[in-house]
JSON list of C-alpha atoms in Angstrom, two decimals:
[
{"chain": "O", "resi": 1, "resn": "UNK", "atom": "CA", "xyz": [0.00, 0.00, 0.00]},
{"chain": "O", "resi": 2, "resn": "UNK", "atom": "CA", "xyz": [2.92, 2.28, 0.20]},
{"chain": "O", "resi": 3, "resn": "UNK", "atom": "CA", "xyz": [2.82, 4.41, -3.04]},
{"chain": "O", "resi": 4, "resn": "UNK", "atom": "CA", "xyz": [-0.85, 4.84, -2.77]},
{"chain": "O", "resi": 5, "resn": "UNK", "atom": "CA", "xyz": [-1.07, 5.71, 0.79]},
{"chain": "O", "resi": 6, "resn": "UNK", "atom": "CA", "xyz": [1.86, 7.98, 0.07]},
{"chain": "O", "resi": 7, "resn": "UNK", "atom": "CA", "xyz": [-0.54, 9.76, -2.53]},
{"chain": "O", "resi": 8, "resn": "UNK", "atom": "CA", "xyz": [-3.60, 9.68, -0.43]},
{"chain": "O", "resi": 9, "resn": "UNK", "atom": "CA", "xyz": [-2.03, 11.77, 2.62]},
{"chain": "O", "resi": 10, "resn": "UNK", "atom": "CA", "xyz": [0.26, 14.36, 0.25]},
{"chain": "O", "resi": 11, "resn": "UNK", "atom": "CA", "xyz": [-3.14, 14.41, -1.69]},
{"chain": "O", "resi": 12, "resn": "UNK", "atom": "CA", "xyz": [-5.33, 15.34, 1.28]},
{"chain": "O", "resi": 13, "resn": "UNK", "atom": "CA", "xyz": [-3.01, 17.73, 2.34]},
{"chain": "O", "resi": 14, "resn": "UNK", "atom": "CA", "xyz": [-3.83, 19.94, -0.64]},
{"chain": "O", "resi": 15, "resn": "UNK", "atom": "CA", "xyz": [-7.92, 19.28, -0.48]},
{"chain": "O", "resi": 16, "resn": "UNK", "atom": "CA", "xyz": [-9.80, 22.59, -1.53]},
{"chain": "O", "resi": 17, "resn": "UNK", "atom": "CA", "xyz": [-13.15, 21.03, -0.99]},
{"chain": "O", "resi": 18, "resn": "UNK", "atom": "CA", "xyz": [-15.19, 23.84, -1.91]},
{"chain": "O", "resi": 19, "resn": "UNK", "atom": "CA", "xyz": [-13.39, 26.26, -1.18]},
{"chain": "O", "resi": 20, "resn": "UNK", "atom": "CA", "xyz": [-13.76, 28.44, -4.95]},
{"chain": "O", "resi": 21, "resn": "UNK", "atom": "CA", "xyz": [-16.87, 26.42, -5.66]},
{"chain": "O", "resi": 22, "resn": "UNK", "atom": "CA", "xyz": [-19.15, 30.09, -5.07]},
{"chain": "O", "resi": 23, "resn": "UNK", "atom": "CA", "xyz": [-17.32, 31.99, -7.55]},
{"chain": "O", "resi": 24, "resn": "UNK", "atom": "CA", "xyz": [-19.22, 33.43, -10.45]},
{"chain": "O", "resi": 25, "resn": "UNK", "atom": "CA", "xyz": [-18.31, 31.57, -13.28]},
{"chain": "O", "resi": 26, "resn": "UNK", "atom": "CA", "xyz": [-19.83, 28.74, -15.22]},
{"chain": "O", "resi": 27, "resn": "UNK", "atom": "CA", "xyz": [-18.24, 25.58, -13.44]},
{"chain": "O", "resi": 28, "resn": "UNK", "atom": "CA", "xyz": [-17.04, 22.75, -15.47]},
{"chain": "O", "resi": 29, "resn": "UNK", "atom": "CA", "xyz": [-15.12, 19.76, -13.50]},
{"chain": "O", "resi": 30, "resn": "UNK", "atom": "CA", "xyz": [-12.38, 16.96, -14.73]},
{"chain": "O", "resi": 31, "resn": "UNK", "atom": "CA", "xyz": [-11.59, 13.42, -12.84]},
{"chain": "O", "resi": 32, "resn": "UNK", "atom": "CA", "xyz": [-7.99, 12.97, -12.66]},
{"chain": "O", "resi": 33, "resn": "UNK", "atom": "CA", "xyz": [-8.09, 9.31, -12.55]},
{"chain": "O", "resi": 34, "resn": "UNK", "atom": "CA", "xyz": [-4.72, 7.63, -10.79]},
{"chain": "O", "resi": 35, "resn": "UNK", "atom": "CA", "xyz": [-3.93, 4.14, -11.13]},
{"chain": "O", "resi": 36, "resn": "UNK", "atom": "CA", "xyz": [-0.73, 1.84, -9.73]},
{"chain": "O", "resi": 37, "resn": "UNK", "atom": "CA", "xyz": [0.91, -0.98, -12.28]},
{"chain": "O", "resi": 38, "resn": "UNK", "atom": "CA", "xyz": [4.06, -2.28, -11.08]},
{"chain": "O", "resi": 39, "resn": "UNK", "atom": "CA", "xyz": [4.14, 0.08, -7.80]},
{"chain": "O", "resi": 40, "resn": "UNK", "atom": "CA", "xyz": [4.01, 2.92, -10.24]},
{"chain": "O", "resi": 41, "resn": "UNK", "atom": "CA", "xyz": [1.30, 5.41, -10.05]},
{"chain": "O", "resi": 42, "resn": "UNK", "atom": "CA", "xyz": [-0.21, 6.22, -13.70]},
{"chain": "O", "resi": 43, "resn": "UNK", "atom": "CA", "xyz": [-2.55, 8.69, -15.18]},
{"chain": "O", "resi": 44, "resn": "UNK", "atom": "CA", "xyz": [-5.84, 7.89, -16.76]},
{"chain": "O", "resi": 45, "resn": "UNK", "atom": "CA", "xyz": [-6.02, 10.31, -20.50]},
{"chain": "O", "resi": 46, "resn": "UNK", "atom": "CA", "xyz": [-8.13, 10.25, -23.05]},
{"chain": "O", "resi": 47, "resn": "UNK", "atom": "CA", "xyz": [-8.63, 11.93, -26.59]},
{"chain": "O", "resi": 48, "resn": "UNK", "atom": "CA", "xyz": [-11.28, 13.50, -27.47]},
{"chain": "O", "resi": 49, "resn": "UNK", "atom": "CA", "xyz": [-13.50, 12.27, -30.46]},
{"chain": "O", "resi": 50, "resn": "UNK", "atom": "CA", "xyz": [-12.80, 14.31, -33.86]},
{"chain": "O", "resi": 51, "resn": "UNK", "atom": "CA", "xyz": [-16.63, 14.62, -34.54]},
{"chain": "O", "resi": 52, "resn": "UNK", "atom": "CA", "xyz": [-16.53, 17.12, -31.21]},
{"chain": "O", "resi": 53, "resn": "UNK", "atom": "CA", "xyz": [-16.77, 21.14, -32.14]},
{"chain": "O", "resi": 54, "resn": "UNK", "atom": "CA", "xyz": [-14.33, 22.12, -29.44]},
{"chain": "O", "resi": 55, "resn": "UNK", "atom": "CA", "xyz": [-11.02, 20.95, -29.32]},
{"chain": "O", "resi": 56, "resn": "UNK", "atom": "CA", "xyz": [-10.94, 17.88, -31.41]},
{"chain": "O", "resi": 57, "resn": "UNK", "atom": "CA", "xyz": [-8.43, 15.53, -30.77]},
{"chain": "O", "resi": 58, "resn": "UNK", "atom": "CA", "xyz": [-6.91, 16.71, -28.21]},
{"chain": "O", "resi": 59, "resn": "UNK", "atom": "CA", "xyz": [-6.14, 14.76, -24.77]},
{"chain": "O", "resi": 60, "resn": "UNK", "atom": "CA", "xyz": [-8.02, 15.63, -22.02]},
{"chain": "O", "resi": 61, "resn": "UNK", "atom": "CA", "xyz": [-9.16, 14.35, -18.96]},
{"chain": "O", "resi": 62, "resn": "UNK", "atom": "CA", "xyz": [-12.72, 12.82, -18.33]},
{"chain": "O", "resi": 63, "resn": "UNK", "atom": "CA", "xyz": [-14.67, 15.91, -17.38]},
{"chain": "O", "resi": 64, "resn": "UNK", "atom": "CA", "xyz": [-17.32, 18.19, -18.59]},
{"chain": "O", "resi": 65, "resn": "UNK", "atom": "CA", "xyz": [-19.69, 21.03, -17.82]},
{"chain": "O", "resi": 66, "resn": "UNK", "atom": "CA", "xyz": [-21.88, 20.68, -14.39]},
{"chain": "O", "resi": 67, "resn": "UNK", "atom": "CA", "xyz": [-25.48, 19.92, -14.89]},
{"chain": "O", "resi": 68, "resn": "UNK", "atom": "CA", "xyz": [-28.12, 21.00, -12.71]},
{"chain": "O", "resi": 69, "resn": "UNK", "atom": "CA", "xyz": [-28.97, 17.66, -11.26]},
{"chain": "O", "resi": 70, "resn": "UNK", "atom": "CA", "xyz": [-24.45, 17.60, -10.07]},
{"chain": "O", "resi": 71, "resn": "UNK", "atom": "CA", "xyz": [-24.39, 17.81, -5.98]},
{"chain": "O", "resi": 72, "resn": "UNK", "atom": "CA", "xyz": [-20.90, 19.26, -6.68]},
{"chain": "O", "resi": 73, "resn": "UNK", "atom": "CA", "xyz": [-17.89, 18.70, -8.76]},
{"chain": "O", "resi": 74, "resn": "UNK", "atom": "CA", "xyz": [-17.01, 15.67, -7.26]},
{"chain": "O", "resi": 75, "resn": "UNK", "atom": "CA", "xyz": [-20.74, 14.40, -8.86]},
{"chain": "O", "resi": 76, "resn": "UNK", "atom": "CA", "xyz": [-19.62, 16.39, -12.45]},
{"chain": "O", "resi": 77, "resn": "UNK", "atom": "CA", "xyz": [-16.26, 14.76, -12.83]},
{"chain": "O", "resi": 78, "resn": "UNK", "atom": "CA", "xyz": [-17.43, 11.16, -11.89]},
{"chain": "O", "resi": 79, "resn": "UNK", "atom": "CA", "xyz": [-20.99, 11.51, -14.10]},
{"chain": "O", "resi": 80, "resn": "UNK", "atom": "CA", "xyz": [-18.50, 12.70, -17.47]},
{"chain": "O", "resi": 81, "resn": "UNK", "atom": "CA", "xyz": [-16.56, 9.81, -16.81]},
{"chain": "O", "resi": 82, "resn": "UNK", "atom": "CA", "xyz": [-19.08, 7.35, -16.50]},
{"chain": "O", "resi": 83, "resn": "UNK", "atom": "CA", "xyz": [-20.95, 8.82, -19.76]},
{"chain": "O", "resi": 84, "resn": "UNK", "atom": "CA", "xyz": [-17.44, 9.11, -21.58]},
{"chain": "O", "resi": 85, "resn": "UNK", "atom": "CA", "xyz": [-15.44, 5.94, -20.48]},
{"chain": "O", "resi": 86, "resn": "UNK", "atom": "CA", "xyz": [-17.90, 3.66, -18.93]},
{"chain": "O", "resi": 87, "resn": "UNK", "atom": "CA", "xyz": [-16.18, 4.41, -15.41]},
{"chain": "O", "resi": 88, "resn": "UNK", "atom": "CA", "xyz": [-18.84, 3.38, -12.73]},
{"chain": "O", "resi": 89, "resn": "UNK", "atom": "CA", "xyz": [-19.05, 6.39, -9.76]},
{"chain": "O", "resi": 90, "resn": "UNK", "atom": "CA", "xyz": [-18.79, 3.61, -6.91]},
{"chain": "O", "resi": 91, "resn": "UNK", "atom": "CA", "xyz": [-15.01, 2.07, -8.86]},
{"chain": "O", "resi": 92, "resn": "UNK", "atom": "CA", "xyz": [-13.78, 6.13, -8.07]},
{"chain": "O", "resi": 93, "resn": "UNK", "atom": "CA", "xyz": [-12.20, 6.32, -4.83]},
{"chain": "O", "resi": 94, "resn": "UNK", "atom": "CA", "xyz": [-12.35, 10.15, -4.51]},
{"chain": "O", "resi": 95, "resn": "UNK", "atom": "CA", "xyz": [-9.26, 11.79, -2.60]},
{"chain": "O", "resi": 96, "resn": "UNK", "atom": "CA", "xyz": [-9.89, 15.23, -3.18]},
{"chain": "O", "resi": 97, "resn": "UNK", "atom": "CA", "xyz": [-10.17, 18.12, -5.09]},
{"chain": "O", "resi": 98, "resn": "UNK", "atom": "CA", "xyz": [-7.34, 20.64, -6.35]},
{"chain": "O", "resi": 99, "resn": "UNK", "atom": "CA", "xyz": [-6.84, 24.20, -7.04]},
{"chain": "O", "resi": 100, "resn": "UNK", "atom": "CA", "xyz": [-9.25, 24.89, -9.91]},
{"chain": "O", "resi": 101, "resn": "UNK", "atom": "CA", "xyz": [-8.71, 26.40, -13.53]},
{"chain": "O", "resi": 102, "resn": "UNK", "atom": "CA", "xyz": [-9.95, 28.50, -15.52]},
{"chain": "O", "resi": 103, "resn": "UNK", "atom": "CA", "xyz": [-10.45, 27.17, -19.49]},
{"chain": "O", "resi": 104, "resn": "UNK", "atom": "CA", "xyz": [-10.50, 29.19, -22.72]},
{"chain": "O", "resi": 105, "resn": "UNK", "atom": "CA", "xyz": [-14.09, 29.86, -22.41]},
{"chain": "O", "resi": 106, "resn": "UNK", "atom": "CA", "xyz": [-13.45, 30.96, -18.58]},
{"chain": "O", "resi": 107, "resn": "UNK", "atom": "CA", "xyz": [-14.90, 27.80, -17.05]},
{"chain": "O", "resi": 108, "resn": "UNK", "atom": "CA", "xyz": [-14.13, 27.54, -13.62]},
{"chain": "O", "resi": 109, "resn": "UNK", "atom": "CA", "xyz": [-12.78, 23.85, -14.14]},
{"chain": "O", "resi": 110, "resn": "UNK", "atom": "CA", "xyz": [-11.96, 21.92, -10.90]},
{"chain": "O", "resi": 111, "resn": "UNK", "atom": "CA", "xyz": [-9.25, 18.58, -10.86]},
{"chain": "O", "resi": 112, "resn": "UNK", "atom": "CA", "xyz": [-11.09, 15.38, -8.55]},
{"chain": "O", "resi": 113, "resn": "UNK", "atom": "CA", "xyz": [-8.02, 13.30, -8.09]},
{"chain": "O", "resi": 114, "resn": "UNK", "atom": "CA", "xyz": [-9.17, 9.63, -6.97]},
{"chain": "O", "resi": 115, "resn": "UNK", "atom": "CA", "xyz": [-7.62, 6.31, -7.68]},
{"chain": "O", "resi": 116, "resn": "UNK", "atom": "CA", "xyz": [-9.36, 3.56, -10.00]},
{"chain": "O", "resi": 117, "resn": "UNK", "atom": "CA", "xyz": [-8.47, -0.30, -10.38]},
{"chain": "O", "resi": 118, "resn": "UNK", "atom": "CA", "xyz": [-5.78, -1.12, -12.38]},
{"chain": "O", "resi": 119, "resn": "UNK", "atom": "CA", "xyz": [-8.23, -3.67, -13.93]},
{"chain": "O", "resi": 120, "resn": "UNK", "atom": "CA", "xyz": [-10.56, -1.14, -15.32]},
{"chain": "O", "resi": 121, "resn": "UNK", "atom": "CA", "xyz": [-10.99, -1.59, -18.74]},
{"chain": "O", "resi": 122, "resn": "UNK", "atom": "CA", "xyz": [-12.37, 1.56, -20.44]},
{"chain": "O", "resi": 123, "resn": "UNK", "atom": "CA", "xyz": [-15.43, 1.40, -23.05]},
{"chain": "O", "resi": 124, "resn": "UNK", "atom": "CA", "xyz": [-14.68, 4.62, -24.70]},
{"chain": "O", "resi": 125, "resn": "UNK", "atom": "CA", "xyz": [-18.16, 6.41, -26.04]},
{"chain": "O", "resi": 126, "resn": "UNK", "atom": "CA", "xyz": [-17.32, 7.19, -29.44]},
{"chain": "O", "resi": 127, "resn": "UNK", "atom": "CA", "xyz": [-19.27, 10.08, -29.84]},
{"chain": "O", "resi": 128, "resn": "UNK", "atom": "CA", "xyz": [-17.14, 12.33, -27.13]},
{"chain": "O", "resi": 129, "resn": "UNK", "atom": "CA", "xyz": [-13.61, 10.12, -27.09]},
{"chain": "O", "resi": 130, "resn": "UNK", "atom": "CA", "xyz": [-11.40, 8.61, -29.49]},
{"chain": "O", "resi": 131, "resn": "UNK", "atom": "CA", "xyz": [-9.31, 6.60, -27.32]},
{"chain": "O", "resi": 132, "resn": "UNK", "atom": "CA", "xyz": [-8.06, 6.34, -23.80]},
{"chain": "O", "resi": 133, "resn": "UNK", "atom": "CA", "xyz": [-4.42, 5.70, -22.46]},
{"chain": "O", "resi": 134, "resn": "UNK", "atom": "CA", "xyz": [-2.18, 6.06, -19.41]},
{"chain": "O", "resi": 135, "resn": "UNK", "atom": "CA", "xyz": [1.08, 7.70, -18.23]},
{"chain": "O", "resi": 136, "resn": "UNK", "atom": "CA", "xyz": [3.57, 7.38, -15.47]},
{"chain": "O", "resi": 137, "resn": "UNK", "atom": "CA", "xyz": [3.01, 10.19, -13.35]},
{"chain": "O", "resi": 138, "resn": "UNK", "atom": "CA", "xyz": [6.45, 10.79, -12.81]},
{"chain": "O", "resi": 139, "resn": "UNK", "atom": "CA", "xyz": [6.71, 11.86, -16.67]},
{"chain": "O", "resi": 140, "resn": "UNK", "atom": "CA", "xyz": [4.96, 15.08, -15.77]},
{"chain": "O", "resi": 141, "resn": "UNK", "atom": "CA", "xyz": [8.04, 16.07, -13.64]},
{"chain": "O", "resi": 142, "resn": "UNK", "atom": "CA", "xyz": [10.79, 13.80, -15.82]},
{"chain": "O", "resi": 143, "resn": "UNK", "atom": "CA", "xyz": [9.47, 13.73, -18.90]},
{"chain": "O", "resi": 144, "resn": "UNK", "atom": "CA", "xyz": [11.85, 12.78, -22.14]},
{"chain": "O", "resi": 145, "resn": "UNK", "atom": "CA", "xyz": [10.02, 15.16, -24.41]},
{"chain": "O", "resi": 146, "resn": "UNK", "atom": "CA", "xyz": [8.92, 18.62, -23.61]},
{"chain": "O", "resi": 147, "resn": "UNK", "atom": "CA", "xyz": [8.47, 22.27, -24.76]},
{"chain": "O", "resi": 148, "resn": "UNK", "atom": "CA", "xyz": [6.94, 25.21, -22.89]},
{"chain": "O", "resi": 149, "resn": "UNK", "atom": "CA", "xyz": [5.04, 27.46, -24.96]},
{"chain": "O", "resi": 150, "resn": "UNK", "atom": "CA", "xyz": [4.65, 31.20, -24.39]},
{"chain": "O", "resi": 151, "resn": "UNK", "atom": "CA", "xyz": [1.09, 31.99, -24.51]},
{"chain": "O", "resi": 152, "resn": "UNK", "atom": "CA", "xyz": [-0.96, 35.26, -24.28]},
{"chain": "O", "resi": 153, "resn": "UNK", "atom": "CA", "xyz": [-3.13, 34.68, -21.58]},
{"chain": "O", "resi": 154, "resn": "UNK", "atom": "CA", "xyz": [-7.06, 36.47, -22.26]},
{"chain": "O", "resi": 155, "resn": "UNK", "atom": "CA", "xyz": [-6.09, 39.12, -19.75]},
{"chain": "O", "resi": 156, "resn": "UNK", "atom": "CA", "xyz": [-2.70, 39.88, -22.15]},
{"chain": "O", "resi": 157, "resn": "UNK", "atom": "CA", "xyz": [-0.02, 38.88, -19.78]},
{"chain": "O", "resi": 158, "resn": "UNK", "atom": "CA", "xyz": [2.39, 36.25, -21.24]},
{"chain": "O", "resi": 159, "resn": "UNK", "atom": "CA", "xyz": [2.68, 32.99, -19.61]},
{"chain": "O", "resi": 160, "resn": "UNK", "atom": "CA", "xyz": [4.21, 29.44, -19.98]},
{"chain": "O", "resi": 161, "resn": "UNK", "atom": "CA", "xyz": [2.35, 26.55, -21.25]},
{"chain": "O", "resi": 162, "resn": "UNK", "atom": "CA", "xyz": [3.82, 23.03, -20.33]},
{"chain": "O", "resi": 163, "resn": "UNK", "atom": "CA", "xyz": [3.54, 20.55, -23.64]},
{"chain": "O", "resi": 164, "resn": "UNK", "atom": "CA", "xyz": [4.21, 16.84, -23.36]},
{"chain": "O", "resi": 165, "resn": "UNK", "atom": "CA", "xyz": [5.49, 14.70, -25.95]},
{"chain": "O", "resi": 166, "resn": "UNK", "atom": "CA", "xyz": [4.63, 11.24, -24.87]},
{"chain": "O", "resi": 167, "resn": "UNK", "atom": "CA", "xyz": [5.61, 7.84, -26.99]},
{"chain": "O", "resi": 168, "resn": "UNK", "atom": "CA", "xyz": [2.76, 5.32, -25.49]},
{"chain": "O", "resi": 169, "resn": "UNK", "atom": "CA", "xyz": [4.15, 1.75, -26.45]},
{"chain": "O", "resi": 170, "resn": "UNK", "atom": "CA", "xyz": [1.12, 0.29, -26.15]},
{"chain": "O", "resi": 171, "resn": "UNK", "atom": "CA", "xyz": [-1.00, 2.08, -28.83]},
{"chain": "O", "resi": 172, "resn": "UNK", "atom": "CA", "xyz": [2.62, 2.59, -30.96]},
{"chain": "O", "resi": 173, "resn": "UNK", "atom": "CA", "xyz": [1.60, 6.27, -30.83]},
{"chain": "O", "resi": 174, "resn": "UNK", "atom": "CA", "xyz": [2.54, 9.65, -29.53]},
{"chain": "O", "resi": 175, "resn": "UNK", "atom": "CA", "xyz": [0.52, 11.57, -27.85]},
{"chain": "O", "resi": 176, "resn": "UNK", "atom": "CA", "xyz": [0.50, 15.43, -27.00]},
{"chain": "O", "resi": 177, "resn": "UNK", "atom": "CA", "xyz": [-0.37, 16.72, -23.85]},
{"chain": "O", "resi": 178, "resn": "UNK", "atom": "CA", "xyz": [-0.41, 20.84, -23.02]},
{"chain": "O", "resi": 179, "resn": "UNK", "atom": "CA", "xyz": [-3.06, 23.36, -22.15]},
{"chain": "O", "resi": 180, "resn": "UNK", "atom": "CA", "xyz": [-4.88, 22.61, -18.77]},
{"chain": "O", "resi": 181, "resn": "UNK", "atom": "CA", "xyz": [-4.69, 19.09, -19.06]},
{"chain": "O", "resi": 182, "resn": "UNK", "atom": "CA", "xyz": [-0.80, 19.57, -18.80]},
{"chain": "O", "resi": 183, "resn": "UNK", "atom": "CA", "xyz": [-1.26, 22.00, -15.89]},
{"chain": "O", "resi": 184, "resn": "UNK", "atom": "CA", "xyz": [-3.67, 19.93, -13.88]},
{"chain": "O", "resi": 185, "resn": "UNK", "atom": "CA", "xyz": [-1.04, 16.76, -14.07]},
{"chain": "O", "resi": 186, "resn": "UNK", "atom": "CA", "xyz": [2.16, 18.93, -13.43]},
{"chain": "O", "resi": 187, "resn": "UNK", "atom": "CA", "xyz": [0.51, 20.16, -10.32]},
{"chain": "O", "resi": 188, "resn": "UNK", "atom": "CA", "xyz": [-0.76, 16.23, -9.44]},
{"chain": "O", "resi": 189, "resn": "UNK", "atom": "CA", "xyz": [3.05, 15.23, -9.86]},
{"chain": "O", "resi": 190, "resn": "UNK", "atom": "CA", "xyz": [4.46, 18.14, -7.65]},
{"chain": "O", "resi": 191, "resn": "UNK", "atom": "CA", "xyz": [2.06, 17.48, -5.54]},
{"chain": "O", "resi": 192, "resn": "UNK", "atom": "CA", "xyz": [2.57, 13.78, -4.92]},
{"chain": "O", "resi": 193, "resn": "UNK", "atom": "CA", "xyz": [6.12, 13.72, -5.46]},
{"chain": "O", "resi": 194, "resn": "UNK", "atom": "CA", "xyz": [7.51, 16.69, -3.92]},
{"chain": "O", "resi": 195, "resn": "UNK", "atom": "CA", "xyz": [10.47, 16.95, -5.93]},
{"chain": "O", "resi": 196, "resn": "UNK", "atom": "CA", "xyz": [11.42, 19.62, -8.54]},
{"chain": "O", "resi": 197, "resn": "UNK", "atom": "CA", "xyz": [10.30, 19.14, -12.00]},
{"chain": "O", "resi": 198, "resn": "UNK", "atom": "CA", "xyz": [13.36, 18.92, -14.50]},
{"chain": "O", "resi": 199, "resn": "UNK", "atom": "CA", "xyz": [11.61, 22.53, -16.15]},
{"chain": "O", "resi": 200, "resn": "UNK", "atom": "CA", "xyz": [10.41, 25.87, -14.94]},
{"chain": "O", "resi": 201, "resn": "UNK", "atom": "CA", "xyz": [7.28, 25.64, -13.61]},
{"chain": "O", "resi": 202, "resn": "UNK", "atom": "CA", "xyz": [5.68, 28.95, -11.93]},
{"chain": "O", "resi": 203, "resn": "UNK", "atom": "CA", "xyz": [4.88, 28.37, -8.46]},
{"chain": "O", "resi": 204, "resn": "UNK", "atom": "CA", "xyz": [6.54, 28.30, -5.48]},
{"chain": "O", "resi": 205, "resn": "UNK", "atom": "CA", "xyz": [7.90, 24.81, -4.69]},
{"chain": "O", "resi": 206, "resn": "UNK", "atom": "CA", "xyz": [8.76, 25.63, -1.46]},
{"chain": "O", "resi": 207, "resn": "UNK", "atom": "CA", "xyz": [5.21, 26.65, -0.66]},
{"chain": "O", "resi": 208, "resn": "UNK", "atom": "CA", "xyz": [3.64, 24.92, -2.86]},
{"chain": "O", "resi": 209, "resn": "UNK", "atom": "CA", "xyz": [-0.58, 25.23, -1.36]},
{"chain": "O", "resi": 210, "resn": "UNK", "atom": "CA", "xyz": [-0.48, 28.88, -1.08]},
{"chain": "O", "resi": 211, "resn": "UNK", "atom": "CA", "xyz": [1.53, 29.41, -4.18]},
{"chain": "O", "resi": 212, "resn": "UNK", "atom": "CA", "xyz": [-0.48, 27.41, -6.32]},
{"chain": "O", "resi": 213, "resn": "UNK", "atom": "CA", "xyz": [-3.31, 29.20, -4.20]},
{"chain": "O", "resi": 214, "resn": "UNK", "atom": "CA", "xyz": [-2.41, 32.47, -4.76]},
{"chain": "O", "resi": 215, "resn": "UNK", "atom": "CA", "xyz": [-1.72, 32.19, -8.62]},
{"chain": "O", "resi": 216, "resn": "UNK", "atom": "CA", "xyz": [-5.76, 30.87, -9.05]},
{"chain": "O", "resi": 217, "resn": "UNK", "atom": "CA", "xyz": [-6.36, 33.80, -7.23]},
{"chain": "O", "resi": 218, "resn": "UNK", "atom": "CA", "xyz": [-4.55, 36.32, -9.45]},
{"chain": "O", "resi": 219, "resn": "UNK", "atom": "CA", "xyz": [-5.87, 34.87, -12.32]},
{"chain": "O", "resi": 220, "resn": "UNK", "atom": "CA", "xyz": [-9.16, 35.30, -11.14]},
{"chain": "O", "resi": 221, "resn": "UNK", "atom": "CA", "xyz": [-8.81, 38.75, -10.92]},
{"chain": "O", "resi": 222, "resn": "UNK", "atom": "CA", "xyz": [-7.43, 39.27, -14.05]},
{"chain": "O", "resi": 223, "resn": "UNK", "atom": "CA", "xyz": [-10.63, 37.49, -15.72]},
{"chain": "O", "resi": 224, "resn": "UNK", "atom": "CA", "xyz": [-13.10, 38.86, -12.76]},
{"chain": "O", "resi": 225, "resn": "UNK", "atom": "CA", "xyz": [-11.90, 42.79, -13.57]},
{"chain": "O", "resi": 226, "resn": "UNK", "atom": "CA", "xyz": [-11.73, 42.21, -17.97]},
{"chain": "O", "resi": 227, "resn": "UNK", "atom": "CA", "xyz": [-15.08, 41.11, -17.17]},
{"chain": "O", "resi": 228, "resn": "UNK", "atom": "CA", "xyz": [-16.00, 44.23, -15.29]},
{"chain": "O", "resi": 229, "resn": "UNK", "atom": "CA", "xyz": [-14.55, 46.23, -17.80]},
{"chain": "O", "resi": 230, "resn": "UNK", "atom": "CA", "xyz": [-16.60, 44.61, -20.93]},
{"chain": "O", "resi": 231, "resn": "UNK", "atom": "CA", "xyz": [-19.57, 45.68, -18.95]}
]
């Protein structure tokens, strides 16, 4: 039980329960699905179906929009996953939730880490994902191929974008994973491991909950006042 128990207190550590769940944007909420294999701990991906409008083909985690009938995120990211890879709620041990994010369309969009059998096997809805894969979580702090992009945030400020290059041996493919997807499992792996990442990554390692804390918060504020100003 030792790298799972490992992840469960480090993880717990860092719960936000609800903590941003009353800010004023639409909320949106991903599972961050964590499974062992060979005392590794791996990471549940999957890409999304080409027929989608938004962001075709890309990976992402299981994860959508909140529906009226959600109790809370926890309920949004483990419905998605059930409706996108045949995940059953009651297979999800939920840890806890992380520091949210805030998507393209300025989604509030809040990680549920839990773990999930290595046994699952997923039954991938075509209609909403393509295919479904894992990676060690390590590789988001080691990882043998990487780039950070310099993006131009919606508020204008200029900030790094982690992109992953990963060769899955399994499906003889490479996969890219960047955007939030990237940032939700480079926090996972800081916050699990505790060790620093082989590339810059813009918090605070030393202080990792209120760094990762305060950043939300800032850009928050840069979305909350753009909005006040469109008004």
């Amino acid at each position: 039980q030792g790298v799972k128990e490992n992840a469960r207190r480090r993880l717990r550590e860092f719960d936000v329960g609800d903590k941003f769940s009353r800010l004023p944007l639409p909320k949106a909420a991903v599972l961050l699905p964590l499974t062992e294999r060979g005392g590794r701990l791996h990471l549940l991906l999957t890409v999304r179906s080409m027929q989608l409008r938004r962001s075709p083909g890309q990976v992402c985690f299981p994860g959508g929009k909140s529906e009226a009938s959600d109790k809370d995120e926890v309920d949004t990211a483990l419905r998605e996953a059930k409706e996108e890879v045949g995940l059953q709620p009651e297979k999800v041990e939920v840890i806890c939730r992380l520091v949210p994010g805030i998507d393209k369309m300025n989604h509030l969009v809040t990680p549920v880490v839990g773990f999930i059998e290595d046994t699952f096997q997923a039954t991938p809805n075509p209609d909403e994902v393509s295919e479904v894969f894992v990676v060690p979580l390590e590789y988001f702090i080691k990882p043998l191929k990487y780039k950070a992009l310099s993006y131009k945030t919606s508020s204008g400020s200029l900030t790094l974008m982690h992109c992953f290059i990963y060769d899955d041996q399994e499906h003889k493919k490479s996969f890219k994973i960047w955007g939030l997807t990237a940032h939700f499992a480079v926090f996972l792996a800081l916050v699990i491991f505790g060790e620093r990442p082989t590339f810059e990554v813009d918090y605070d390692l030393d202080n990792l909950i209120s760094s990762s804390e305060n950043n939300f918060i800032n850009l928050y504020a840069s979305i909350y006042e753009r909005k006040k100003s469109n008004l």
